[in-house]
Short mmCIF file of C-alpha atoms in Angstrom, two decimals:
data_model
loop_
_atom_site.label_atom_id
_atom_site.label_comp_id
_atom_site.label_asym_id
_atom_site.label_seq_id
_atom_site.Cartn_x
_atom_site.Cartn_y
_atom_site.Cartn_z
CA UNK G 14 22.78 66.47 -19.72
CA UNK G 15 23.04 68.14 -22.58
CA UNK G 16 19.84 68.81 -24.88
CA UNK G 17 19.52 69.49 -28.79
CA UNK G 18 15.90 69.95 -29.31
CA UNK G 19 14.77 73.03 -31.06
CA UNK G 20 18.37 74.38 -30.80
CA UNK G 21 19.63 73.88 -34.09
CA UNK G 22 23.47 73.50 -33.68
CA UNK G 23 23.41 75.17 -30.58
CA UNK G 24 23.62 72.43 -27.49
CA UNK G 25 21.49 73.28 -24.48
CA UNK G 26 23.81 72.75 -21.80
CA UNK G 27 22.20 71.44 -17.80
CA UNK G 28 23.97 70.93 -14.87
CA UNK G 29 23.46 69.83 -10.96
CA UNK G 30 26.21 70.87 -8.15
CA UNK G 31 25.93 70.62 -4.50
CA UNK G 32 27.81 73.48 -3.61
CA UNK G 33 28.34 73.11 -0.17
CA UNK G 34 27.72 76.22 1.29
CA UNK G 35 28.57 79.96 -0.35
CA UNK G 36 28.26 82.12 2.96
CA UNK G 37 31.46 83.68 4.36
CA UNK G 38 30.45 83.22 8.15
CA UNK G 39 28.27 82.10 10.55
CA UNK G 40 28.13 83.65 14.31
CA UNK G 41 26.01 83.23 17.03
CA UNK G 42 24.76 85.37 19.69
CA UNK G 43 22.71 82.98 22.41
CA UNK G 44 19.83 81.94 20.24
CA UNK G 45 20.33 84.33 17.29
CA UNK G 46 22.18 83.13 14.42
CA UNK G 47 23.83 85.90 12.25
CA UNK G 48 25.22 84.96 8.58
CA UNK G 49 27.36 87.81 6.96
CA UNK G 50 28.48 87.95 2.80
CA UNK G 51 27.77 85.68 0.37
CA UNK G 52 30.70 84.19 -0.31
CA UNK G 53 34.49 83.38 0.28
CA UNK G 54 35.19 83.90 -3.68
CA UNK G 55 33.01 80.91 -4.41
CA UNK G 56 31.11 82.95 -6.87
CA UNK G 57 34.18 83.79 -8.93
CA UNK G 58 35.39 79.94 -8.93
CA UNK G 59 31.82 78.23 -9.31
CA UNK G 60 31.56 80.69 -12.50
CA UNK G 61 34.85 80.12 -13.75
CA UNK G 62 33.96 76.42 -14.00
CA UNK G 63 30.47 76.81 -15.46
CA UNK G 64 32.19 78.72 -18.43
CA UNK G 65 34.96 76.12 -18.83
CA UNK G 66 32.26 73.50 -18.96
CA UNK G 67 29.76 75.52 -21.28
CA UNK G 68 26.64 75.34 -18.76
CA UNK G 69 23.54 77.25 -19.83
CA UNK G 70 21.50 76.58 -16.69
CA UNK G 71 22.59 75.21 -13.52
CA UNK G 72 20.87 73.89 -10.36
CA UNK G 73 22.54 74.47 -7.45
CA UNK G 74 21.81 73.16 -3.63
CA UNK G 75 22.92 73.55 -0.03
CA UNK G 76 24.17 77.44 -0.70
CA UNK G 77 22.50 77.94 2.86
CA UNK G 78 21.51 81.73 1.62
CA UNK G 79 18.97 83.19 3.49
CA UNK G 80 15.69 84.55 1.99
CA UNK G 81 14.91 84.74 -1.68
CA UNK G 82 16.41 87.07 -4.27
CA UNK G 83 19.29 87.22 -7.38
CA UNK G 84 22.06 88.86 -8.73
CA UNK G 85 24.73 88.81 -10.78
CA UNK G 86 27.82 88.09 -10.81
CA UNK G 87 30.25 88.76 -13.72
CA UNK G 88 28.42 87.44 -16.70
CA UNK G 89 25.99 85.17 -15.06
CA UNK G 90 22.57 85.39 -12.76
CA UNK G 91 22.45 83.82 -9.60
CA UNK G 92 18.26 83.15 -8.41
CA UNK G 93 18.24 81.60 -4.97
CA UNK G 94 15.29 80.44 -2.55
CA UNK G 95 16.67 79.93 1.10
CA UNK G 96 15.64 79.87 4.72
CA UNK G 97 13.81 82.49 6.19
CA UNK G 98 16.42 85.31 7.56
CA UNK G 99 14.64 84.42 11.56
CA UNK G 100 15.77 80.62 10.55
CA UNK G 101 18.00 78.98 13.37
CA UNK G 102 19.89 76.67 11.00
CA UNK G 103 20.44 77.56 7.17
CA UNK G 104 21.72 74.31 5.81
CA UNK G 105 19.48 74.47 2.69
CA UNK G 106 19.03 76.64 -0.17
CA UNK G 107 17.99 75.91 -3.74
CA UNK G 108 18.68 77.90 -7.08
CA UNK G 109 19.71 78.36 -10.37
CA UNK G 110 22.62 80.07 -12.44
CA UNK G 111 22.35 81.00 -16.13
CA UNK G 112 24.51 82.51 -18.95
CA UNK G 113 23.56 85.15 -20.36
CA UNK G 114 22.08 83.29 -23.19
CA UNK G 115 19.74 81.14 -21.12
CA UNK G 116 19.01 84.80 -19.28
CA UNK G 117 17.47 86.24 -22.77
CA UNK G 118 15.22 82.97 -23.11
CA UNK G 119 14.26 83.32 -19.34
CA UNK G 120 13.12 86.36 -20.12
CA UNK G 121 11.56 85.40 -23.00
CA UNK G 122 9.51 83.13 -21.02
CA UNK G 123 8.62 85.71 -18.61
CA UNK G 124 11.57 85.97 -16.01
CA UNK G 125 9.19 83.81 -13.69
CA UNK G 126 10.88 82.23 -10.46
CA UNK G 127 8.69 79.98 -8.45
CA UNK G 128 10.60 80.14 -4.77
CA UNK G 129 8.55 76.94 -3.33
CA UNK G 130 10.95 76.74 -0.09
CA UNK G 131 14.35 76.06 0.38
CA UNK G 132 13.93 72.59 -1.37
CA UNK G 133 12.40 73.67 -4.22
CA UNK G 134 12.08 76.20 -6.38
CA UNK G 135 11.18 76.50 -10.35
CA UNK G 136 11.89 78.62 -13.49
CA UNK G 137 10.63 78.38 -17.24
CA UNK G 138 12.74 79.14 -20.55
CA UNK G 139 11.58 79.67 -23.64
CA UNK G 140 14.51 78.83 -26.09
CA UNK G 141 13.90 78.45 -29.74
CA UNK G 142 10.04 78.35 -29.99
CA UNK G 143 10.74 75.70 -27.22
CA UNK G 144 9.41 76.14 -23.63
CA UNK G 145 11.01 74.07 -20.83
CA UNK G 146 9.73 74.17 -17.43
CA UNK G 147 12.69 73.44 -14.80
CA UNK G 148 12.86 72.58 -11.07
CA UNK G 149 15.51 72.30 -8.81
CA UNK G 150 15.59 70.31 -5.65
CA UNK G 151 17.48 69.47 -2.48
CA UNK G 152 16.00 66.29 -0.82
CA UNK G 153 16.26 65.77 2.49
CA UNK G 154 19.20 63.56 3.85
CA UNK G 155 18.64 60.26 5.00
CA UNK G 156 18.93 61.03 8.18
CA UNK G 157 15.90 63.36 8.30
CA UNK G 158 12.46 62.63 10.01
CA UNK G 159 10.23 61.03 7.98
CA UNK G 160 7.56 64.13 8.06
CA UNK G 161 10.13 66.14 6.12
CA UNK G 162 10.58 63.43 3.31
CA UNK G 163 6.86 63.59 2.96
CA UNK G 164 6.92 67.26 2.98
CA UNK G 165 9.13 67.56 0.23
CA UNK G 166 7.70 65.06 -2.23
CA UNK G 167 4.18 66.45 -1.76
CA UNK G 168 5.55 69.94 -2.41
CA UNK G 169 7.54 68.33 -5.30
CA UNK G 170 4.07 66.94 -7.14
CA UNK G 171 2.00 69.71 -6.44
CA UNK G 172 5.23 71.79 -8.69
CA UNK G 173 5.00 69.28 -11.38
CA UNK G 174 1.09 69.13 -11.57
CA UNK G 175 1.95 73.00 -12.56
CA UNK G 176 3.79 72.40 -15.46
CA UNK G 177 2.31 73.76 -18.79
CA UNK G 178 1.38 70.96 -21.29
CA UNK G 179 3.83 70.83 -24.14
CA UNK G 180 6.61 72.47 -21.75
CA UNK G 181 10.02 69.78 -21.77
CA UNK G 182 10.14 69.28 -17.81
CA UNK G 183 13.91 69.19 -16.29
CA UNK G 184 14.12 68.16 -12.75
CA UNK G 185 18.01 69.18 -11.44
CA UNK G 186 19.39 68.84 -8.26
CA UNK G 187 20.70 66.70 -5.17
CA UNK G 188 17.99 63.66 -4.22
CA UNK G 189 20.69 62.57 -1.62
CA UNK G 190 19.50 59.14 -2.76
CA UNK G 191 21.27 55.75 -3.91
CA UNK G 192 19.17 54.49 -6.23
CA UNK G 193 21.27 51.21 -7.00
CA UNK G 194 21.62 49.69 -10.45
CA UNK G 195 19.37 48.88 -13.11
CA UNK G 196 16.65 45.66 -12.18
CA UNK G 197 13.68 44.21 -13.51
CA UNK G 198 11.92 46.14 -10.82
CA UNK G 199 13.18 49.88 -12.06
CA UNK G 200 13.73 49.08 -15.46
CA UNK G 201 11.90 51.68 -17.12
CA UNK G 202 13.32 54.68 -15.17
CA UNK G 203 16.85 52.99 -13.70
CA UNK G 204 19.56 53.13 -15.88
CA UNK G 205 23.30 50.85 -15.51
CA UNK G 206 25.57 53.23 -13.79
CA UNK G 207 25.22 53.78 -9.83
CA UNK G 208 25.92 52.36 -6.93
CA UNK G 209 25.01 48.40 -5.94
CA UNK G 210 23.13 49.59 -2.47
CA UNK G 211 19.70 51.20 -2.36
CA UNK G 212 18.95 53.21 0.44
CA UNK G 213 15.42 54.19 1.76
CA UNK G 214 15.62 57.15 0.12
CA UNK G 215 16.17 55.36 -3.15
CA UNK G 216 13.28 54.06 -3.07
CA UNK G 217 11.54 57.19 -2.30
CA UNK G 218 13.09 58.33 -5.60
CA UNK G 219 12.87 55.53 -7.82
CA UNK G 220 8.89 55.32 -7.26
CA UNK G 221 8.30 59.63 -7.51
CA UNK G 222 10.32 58.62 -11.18
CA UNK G 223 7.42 55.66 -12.01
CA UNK G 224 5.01 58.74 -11.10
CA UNK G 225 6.10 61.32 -13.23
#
């Protein structure tokens, strides 16, 4: 998406990518599971394509980084909530990347990072007298036990009851949802373009949206 608001001429530029993983091995020892580097150069070509498409901020999911933390990398910040190191499987992992425009107005806003869990996590910018209050998520899969879908829309309304009033809220990420197409049902938070079948997880999504 790409926002205007209190910007003047200058476009406020979001994105969402499921990066599929940015450590450079796994190995396992018995019940230990070691993870070594953060990447095999997918720093370098995930920033390369944020610059060619003029992101500000971008949410990204499923790095599978351990722990919590940032840094940089050329001319952008990487923040990242993960597993805990003493995790057996790291096959989540939430964060953001900004510019170094959207860096300033983070800092502006406080350089704040709210690492909920490895699902969820938060920032705030402050851009143009505007605040906006961002979240980025990685929903469980379909497959996953029921507990854990609870578990992570719980956690994800708790986040939102936080947000400041006035603050523009962005939610970014991967809902690993089909939501359908637009019905008399959804028609206040569906729009045209998706696919015809609506999973369970859909629905999960569709009626958090009603609630927001």
């Amino acid at each position: 998406p790409c926002l205007r608001r209190g910007l003047g001429d200058r476009a406020l530029r979001f994105g969402s990518w499921n990066v599929r993983t940015m450590v450079s091995s796994i190995s396992r020892s018995g019940d230990r599971v070691r993870v070594q580097g953060q990447g095999l150069g997918k720093e370098a070509f995930l920033c390369a394509e944020l610059e060619r498409k003029r992101l500000g901020v971008t949410a990204i999911s499923e790095h599978r980084w351990r722990g919590q933390g940032e840094f940089r990398h050329g001319d952008f910040l990487f923040l990242y909530s993960g597993v805990p190191h003493d995790h057996a499987q790291s096959e989540q992992g939430v964060g953001f990347v900004l510019d170094r425009r959207m860096q300033k107005c983070w800092r502006q806003a406080g350089a704040e990072v709210r690492h909920v869990s490895s699902r969820l996590m938060s920032i705030r910018l402050r851009v143009r007298g505007t605040s906006f209050y961002l979240v980025s998520v990685y929903a469980p899969t379909y497959s996953s036990p029921v507990e854990a879908k609870d578990a992570f829309y719980e956690s994800l309304f708790s986040e939102l009851e936080r947000v400041p009033r006035g603050d523009t809220l962005v939610v970014l990420g991967d809902w690993n949802a089909r939501v359908g197409v637009r019905d008399d049902t959804w028609a206040d938070v569906l729009g045209p373009h998706g696919l015809p079948e609506r999973n369970e997880n859909g629905g999960r999504l569709l009626g958090a949206c009603t609630s927001f």
